[in-house]
Coordinates of C-alpha atoms (C1' of nucleotides) in Angstrom, one line a residue:
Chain A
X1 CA 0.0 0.0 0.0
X2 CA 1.4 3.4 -0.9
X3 CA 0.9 6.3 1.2
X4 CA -1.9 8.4 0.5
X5 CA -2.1 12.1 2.3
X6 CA -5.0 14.7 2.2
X7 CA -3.8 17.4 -0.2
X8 CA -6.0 20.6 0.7
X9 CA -5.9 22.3 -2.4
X10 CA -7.3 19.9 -4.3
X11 CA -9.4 18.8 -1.0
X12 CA -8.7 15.2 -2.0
X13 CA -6.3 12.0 -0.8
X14 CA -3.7 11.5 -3.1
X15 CA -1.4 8.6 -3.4
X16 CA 2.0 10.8 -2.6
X17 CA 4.4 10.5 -5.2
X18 CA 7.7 12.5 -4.5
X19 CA 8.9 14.8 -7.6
X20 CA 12.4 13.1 -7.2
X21 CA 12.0 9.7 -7.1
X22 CA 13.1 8.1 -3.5
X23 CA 13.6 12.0 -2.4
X24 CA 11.2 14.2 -0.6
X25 CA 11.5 18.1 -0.1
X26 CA 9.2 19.6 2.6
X27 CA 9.2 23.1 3.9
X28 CA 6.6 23.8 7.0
X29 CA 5.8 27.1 8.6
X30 CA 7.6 27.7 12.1
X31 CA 6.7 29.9 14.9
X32 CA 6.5 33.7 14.5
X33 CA 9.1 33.8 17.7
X34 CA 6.1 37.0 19.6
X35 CA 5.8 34.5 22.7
X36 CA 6.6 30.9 23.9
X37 CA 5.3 27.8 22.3
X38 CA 1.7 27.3 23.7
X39 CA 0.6 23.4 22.6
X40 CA -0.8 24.1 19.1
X41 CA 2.4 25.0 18.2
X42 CA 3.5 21.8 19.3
X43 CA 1.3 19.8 18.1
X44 CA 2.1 21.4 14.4
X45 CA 5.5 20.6 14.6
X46 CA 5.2 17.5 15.9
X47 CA 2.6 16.4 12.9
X48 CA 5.2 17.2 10.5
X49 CA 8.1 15.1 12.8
X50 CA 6.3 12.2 12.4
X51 CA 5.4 12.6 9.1
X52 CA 9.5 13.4 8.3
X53 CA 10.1 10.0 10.4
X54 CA 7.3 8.2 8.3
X55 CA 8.8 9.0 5.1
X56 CA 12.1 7.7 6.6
X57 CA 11.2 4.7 7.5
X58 CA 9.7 4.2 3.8
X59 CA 13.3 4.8 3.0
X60 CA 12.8 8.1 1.4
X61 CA 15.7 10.7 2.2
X62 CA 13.5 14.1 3.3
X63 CA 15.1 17.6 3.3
X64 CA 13.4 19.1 5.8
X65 CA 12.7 23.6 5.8
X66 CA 11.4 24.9 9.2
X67 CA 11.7 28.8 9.2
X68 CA 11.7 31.3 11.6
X69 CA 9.6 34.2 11.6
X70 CA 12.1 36.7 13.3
X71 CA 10.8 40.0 12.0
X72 CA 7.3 41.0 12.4
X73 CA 4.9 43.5 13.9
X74 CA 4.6 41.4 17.1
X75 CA 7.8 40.7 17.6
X76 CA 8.8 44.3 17.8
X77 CA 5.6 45.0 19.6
X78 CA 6.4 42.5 22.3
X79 CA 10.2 43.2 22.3
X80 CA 8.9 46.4 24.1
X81 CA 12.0 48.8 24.9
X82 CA 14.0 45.6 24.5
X83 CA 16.7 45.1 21.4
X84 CA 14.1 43.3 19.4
X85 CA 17.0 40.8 18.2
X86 CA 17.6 39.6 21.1
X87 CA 13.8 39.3 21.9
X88 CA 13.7 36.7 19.2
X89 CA 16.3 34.8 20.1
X90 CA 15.1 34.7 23.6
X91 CA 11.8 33.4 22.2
X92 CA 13.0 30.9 19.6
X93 CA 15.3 29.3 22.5
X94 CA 12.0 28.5 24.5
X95 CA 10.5 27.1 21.2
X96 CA 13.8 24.9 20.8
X97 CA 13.6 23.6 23.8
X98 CA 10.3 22.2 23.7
X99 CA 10.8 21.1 20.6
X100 CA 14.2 19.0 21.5
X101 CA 11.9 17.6 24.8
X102 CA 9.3 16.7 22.4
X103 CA 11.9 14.8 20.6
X104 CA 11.0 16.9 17.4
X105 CA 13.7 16.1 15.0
X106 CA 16.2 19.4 14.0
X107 CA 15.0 20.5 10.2
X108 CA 17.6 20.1 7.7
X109 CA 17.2 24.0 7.8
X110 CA 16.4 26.0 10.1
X111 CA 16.2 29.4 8.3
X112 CA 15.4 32.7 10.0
X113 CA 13.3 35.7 7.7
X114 CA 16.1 38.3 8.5
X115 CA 19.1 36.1 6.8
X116 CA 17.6 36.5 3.9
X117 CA 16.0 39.8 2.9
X118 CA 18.3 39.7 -0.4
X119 CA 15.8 36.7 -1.6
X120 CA 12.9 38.6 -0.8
X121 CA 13.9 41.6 -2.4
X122 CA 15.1 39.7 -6.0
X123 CA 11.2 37.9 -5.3
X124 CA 9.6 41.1 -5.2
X125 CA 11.9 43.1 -8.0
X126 CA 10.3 39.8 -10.6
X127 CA 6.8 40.4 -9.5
X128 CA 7.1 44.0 -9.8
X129 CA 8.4 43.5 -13.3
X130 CA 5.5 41.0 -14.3
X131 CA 2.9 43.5 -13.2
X132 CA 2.3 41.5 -10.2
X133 CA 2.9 43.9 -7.7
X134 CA 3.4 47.5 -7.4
X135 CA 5.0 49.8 -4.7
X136 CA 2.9 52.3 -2.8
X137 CA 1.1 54.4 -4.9
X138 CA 1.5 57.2 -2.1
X139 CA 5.2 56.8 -2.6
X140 CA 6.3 55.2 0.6
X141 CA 8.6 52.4 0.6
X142 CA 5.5 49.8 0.8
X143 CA 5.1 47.4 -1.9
X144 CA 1.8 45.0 -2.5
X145 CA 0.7 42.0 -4.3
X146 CA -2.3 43.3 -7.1
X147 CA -4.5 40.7 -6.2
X148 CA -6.5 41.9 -9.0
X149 CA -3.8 41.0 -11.7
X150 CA -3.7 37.4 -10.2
X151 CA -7.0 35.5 -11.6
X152 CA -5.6 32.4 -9.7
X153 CA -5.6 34.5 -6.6
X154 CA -8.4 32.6 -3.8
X155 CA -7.3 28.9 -5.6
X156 CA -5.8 27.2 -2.5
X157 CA -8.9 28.6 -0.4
X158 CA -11.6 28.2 -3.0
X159 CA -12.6 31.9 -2.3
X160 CA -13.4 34.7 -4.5
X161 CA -12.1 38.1 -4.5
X162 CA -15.6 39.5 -4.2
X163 CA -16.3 37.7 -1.4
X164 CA -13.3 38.0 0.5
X165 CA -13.8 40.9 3.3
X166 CA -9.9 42.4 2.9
X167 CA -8.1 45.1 5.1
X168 CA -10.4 47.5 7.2
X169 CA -7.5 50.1 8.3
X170 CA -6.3 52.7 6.5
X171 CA -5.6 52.2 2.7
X172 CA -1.5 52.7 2.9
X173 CA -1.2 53.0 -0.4
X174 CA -3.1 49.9 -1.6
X175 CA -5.4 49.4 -4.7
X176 CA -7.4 47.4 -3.4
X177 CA -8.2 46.1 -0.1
X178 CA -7.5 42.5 -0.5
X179 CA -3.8 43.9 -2.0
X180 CA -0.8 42.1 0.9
X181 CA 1.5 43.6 1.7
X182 CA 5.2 42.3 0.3
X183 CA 7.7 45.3 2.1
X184 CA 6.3 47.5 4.7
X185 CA 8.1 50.8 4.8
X186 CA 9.8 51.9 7.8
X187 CA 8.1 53.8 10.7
X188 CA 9.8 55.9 12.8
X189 CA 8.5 55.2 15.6
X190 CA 9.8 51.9 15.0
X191 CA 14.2 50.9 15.5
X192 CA 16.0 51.3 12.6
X193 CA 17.6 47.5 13.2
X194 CA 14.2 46.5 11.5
X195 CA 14.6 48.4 8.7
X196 CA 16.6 47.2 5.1
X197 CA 17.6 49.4 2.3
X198 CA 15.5 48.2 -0.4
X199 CA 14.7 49.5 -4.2
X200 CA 11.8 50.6 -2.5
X201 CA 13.6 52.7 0.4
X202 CA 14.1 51.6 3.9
X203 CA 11.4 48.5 4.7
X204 CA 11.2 45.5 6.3
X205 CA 9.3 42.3 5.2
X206 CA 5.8 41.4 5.2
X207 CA 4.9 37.8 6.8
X208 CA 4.4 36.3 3.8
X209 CA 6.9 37.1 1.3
X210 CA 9.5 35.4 4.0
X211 CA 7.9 31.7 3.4
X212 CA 8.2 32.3 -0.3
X213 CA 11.7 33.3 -0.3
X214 CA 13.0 31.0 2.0
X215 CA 11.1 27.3 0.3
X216 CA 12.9 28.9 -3.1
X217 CA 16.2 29.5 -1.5
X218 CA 16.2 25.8 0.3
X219 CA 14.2 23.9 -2.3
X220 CA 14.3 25.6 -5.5
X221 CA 10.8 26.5 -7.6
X222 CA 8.9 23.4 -6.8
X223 CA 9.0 21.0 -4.0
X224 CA 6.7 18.4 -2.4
X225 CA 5.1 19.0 0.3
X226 CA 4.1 22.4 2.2
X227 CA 2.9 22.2 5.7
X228 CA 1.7 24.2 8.4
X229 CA -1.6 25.0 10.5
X230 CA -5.0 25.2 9.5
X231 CA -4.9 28.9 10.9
X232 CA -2.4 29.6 7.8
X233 CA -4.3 28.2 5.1
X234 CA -5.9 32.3 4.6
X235 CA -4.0 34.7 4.2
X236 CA -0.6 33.3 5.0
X237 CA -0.6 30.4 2.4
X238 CA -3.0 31.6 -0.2
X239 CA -0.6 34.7 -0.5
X240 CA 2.4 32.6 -0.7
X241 CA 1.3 30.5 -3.2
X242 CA 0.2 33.7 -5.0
X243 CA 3.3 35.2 -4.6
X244 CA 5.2 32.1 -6.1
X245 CA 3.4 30.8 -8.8
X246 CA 3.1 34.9 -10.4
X247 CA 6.6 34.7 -10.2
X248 CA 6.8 31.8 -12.3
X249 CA 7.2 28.6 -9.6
X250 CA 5.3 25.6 -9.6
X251 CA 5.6 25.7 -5.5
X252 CA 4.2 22.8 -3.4
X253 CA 2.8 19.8 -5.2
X254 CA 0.8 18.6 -1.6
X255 CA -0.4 21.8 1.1
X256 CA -1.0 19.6 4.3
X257 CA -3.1 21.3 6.8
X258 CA -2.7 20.1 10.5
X259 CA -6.1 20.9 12.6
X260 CA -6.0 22.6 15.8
X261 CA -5.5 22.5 19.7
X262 CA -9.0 23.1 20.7
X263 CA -9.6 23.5 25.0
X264 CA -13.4 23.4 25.6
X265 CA -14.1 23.1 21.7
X266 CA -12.3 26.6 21.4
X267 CA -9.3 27.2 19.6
X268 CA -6.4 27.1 21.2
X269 CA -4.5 30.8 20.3
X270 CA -2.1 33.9 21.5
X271 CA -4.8 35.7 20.7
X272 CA -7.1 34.5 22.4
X273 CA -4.8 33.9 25.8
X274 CA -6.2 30.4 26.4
X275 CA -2.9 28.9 25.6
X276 CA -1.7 26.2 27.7
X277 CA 1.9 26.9 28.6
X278 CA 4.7 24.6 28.6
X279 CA 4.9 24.7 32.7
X280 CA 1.2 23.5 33.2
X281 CA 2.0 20.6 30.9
X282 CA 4.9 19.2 32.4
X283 CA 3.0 19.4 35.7
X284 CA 0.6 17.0 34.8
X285 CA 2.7 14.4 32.8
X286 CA 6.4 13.6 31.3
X287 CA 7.4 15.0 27.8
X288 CA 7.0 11.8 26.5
X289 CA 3.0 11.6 27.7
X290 CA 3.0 15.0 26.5
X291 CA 4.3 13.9 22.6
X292 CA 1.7 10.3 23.1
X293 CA -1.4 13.0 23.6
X294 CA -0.5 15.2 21.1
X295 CA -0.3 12.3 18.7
X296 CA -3.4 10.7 19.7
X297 CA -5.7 12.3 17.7
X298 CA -5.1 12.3 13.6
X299 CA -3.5 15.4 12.7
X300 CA -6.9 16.5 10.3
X301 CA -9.2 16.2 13.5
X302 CA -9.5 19.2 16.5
X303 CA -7.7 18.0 19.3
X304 CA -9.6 18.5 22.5
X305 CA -7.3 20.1 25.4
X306 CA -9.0 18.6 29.4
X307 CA -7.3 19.1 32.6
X308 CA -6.8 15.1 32.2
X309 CA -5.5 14.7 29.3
X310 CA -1.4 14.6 29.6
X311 CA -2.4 12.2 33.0
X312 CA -4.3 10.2 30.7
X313 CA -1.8 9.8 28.3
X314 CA 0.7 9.2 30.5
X315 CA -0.8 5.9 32.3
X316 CA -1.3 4.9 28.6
X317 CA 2.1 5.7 27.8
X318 CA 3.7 3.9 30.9
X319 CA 2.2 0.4 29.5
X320 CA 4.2 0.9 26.5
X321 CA 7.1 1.8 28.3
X322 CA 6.6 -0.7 31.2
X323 CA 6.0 -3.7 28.4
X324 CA 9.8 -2.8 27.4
X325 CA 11.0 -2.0 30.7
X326 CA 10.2 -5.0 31.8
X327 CA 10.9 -7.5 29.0
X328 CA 13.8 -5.6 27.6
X329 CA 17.4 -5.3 28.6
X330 CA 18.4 -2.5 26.4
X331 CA 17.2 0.7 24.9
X332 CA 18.9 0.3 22.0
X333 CA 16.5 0.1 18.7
X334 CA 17.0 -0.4 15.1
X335 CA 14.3 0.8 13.1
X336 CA 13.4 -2.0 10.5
X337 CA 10.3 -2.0 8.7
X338 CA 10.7 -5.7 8.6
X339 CA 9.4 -5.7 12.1
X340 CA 6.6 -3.0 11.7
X341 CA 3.0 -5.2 11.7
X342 CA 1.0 -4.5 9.0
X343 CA -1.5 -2.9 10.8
X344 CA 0.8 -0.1 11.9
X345 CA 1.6 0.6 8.4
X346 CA -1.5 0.6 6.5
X347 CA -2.5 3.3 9.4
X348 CA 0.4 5.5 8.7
X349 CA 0.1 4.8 5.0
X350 CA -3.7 6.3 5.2
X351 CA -2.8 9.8 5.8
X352 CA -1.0 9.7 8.9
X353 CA -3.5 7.9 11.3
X354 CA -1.6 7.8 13.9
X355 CA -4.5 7.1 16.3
X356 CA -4.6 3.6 13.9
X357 CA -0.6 3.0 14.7
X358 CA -1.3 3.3 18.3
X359 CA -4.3 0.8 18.2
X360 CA -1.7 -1.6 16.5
X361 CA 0.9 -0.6 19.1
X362 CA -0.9 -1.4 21.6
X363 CA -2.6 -4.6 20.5
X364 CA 1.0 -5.7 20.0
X365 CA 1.9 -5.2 24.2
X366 CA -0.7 -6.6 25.3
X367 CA 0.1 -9.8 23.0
X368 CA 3.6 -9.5 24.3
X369 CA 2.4 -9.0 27.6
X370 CA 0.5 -12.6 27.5
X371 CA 3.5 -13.9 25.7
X372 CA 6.1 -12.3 28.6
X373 CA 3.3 -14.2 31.4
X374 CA 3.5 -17.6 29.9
X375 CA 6.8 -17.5 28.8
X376 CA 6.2 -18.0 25.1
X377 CA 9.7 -16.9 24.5
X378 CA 9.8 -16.6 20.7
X379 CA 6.4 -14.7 20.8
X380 CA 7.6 -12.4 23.1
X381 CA 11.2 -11.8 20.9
X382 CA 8.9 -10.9 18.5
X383 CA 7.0 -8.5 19.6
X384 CA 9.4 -7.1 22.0
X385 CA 11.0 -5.9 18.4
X386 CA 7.6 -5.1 16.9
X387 CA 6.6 -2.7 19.7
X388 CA 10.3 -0.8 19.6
X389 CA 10.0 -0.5 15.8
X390 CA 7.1 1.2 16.1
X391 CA 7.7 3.1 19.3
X392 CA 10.8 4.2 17.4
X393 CA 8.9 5.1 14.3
X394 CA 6.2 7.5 16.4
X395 CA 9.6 9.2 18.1
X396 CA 8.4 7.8 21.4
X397 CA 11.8 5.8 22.2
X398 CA 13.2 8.7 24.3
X399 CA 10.2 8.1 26.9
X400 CA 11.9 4.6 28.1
X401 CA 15.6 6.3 27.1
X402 CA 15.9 9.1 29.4
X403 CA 17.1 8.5 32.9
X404 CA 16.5 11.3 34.8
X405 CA 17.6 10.1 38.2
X406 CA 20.7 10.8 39.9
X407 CA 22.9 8.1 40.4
X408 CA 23.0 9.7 44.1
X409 CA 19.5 9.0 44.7
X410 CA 19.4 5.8 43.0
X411 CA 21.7 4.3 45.6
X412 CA 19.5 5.6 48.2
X413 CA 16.5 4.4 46.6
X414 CA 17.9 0.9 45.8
X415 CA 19.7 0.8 49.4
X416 CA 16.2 1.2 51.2
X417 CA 14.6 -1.6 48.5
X418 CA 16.8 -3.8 50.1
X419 CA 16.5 -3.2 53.1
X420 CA 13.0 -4.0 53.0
X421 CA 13.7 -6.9 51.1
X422 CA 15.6 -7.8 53.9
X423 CA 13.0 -6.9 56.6
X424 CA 9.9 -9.0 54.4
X425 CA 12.4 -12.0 54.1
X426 CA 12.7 -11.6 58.5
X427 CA 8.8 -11.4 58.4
X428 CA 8.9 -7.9 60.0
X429 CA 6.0 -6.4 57.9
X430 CA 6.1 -3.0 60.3
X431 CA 9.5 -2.5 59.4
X432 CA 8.8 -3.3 55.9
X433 CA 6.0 -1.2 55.9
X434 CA 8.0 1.7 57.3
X435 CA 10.7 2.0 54.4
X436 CA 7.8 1.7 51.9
X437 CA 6.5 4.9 53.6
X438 CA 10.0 6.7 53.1
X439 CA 10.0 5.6 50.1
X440 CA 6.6 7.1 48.8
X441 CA 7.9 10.5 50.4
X442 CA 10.7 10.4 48.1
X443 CA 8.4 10.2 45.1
X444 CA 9.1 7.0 44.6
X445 CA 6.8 4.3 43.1
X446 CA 7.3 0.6 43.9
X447 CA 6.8 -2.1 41.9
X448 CA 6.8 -5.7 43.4
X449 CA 7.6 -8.1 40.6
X450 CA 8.1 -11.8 41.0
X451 CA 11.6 -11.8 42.0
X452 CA 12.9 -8.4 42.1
X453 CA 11.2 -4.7 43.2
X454 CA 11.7 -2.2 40.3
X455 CA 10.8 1.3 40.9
X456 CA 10.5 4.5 39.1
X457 CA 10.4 7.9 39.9
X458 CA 6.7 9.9 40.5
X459 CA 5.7 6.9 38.1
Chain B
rG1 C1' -22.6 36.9 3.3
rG2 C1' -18.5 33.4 1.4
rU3 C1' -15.3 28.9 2.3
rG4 C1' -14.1 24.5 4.8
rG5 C1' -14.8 20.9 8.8
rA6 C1' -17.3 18.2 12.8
rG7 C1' -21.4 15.7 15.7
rU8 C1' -19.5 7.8 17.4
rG9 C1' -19.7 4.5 24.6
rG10 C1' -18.7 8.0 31.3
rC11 C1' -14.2 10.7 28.8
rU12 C1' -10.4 10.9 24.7
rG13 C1' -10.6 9.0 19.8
rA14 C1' -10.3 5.5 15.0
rG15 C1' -13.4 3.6 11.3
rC16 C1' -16.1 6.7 6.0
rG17 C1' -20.6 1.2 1.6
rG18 C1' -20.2 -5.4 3.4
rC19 C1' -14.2 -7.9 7.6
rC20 C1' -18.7 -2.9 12.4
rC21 C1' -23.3 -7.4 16.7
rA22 C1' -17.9 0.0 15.8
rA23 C1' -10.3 -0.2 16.9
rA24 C1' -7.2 1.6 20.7
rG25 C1' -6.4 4.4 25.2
rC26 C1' -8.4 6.4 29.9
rA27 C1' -12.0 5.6 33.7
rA28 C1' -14.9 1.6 36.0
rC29 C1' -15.5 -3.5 37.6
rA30 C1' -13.4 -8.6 38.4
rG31 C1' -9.4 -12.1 38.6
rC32 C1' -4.0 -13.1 39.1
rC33 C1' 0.1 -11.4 41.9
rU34 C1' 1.2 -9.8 47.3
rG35 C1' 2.3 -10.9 54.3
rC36 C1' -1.4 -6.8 53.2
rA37 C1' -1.1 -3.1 49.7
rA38 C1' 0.5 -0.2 45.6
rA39 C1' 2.3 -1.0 40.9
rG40 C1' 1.9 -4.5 37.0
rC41 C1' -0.6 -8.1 34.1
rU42 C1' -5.1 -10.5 32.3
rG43 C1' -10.3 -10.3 31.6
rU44 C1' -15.2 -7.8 31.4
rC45 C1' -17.6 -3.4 29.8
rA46 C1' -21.2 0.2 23.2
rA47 C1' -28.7 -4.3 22.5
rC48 C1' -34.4 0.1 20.9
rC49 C1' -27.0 0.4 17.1
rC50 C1' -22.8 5.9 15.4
rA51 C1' -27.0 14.3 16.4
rC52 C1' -32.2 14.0 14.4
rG53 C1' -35.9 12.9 10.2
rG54 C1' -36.3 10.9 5.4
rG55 C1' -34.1 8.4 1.0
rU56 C1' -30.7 5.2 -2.2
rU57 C1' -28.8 0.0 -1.9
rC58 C1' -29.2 -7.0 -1.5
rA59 C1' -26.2 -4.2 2.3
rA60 C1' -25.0 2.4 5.6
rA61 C1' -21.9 5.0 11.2
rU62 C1' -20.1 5.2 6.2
rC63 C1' -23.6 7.7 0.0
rC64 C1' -27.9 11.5 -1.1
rC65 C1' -31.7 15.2 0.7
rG66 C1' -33.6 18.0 4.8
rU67 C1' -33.2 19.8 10.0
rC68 C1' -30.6 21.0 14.5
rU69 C1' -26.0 22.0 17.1
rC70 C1' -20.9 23.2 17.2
rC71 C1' -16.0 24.7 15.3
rA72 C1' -12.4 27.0 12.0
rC73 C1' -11.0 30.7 8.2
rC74 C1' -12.4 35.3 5.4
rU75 C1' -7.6 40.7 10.6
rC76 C1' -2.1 38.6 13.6
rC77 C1' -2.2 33.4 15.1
rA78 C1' 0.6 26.3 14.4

RNA sequence: GGUGGAGUGGCUGAGCGGCCCAAAGCAACAGCCUGCAAAGCUGUCAACCCACGGGUUCAAAUCCCGUCUCCACCUCCA
């Protein structure tokens, strides 16, 4: 079976054949880096992760383009009286870092809208010269798209022009309404660090020129996949694919639209301020619960935020992990398809259905489980390398990986085990009793197997 | 006004014409294990049936029509 993904321009599955044969090129829409990652930023960087490690594992190499919107009218809002620069860089540090606890693979690159202006501007200069775009006609450095010269314009949307509301504020210099703007002319209220000498006179960017730029810098005029959330589709990658194909560019042969992080059926959004933050998360469950919830849901359908949620996904998460824990010596996993059931991968095949691969995931623990209990020993080998191949696959091997216990308390932990080993063995059950009680205030949870106690840590 | 999407068990969430008397997880309940627990494992758990009303079909949660409700986008947002 070949992998099919929803392609929503052409609102339609379609088998996905790369461009380059046994090559995929994917560019996806980062964070605009105005405030840390809330988790519908997470989630839409995760979707894309696992569809990067999906196309891996069906041996296709993947370049991988993950910008970074560094210059914008919120970043320089929010900077405040701060350098603006170093705003960003303080913001984009926060994204990394969830990404890198998510276990969100690095991009191939990482590029940032201020390293290249010079591609913007040479994008601009071409649409200019096709009659695509025109600079202000008040005479400020501004330059727009003429939506009107673009018949295509509304294609990826399925809107019309007439029907489309537009801007409300103040003209700027636009023709029309719906016109984007490409380079917005300096203000001086606003520092002069976020300013560029252009053709046009001192400007910096618009929002969506920077995608356009960036995917044609990295991938060249037409590439496989573009990403990014629903949120995007209008204006950000209507424009964008405006912007490209006037200037000539095939641009993205699939748009994949991830849905959104909904809490109480609303979206999840800075502006809306019901973002979840990073700290409340981590309260309720590990990274690795946080990465199994966000993947639980196919990346098309809402995904409903509940105070229970990460703790839900957590206990679900800890049979995987305790399956392996249990049955497996080492952490060490080689991802072979050969091992993969073929459950896991007709679900990943249909559009990402994650949800799917879990089901098989976890039908495949509970066989080994049964297997483990009646020592079936060749059962159990094989699932044992079923379930990592696929726990591998969804990025989830770091959950079982990461030790995050000092080797300081470990001795004390394992010191007190066996001491109340010692104490069951003499039949003094108060004693016993006792240590178990230290060593619930130490966070720790007990785990009685046959022979041996293991334990883990707020488990 | 325009454009998309969604309504499935207590909760989350797959399935999108026959394999569905609807996957998987959580919760709940029971058993095993245990000195007793916890944890773990195993099992059980959707019967006027997939929002409601019609229709198409040998066959519908899945297709069509209508109704209701909800969400997203058309302004910055993953």
């Amino acid at each position: 079976m070949a992998l099919e993904l929803f392609d929503s321009k052409s609102q339609e599955l379609r088998v996905f054949k790369p461009l380059t044969a046994g090559h995929v090129e994917m560019y996806v829409c980062g964070p605009t880096v105005q405030s840390a990652p809330h988790l519908g930023h997470l989630r839409s960087a995760l979707v894309y992760d696992v569809l990067k490690r999906w196309l891996e594992a069906s041996d296709y190499t993947v370049t991988m383009v993950r910008n970074v919107t560094d210059i914008d009218d919120k970043v320089l809002v929010n900077a405040g009286v701060r350098d603006w620069r170093e705003f960003a860089k303080e913001v984009e540090a926060t994204f990394d870092d969830a990404y890198q606890k998510l276990n969100i693979l690095e991009p191939t690159h990482k590029p940032h809208a201020t390293e290249h202006i010079e591609d913007m501007v040479t994008l601009v200069q071409k649409l200019i010269t096709l009659g695509h775009a025109y600079q202000a006609e008040d005479g400020s450095a501004n330059v727009f798209f003429d939506t009107a010269s673009w018949a295509n314009y509304g294609e990826l949307t399925n809107q019309k022009l007439e029907n489309m509301e537009g801007e409300t504020d103040a003209s700027h210099g636009r023709k029309s309404p719906n016109d984007f703007a490409l380079f917005k002319a300096h203000k001086p209220e606003e520092p002069e660090t976020a300013a560029w000498k252009t053709p046009w006179g001192l400007a910096r960017p618009g929002w969506h020129i920077e995608c356009s730029a960036m995917a044609k810098h990295f991938l060249g005029e037409s590439f496989d996949i573009h990403g990014g959330g629903l949120d995007l589709r209008f204006p950000h990658h209507e424009n964008e694919l405006a912007q490209s194909s006037a200037a000539g560019d095939r641009f993205a042969n699939f748009w994949l639209h991830n849905a959104l992080v909904t809490i109480n059926g609303n979206k999840m959004s800075k502006s809306l301020g019901n973002g979840v933050s990073v700290e409340d998360l981590t309260k309720a469950g590990s990274w690795g619960a946080i990465r199994y919830w966000l993947l639980s849901a196919q990346y098309r359908s809402n995904l409903d935020y509940s105070e229970s949620s990460i703790r839900d996904a957590q206990t679900a998460l800890d049979r995987i992990v305790g399956f392996l824990n249990r049955t497996t010596n080492t952490g060490q996993v080689q991802i072979d398809m050969q091992h993969l059931p073929a459950e896991f991968k007709e679900a990943m095949d249909a559009d990402l259905n994650v949800p799917g691969a879990l089901a098989a995931l976890h039908e495949r623990v509970r066989a080994g489980n049964t297997a483990f209990d009646s020592k079936d020993e060749a059962k159990l080998s094989e699932c044992v390398e079923q379930v990592k191949a696929m726990v591998h696959v969804l990025g989830l091997t770091f959950a079982y990986q990461e030790p995050l216990i000092s080797e300081e308390l470990t001795r004390q932990v394992e010191d007190l085990i066996q001491q109340r080993h010692d104490a069951k063995l003499a039949k003094d059950f108060a004693r016993a009793d006792q240590i178990r009680l230290e060593l619930e205030e130490l966070g720790v949870t007990l785990k009685d197997m046959k022979d041996v106690t293991m334990w883990s840590f707020n488990g």
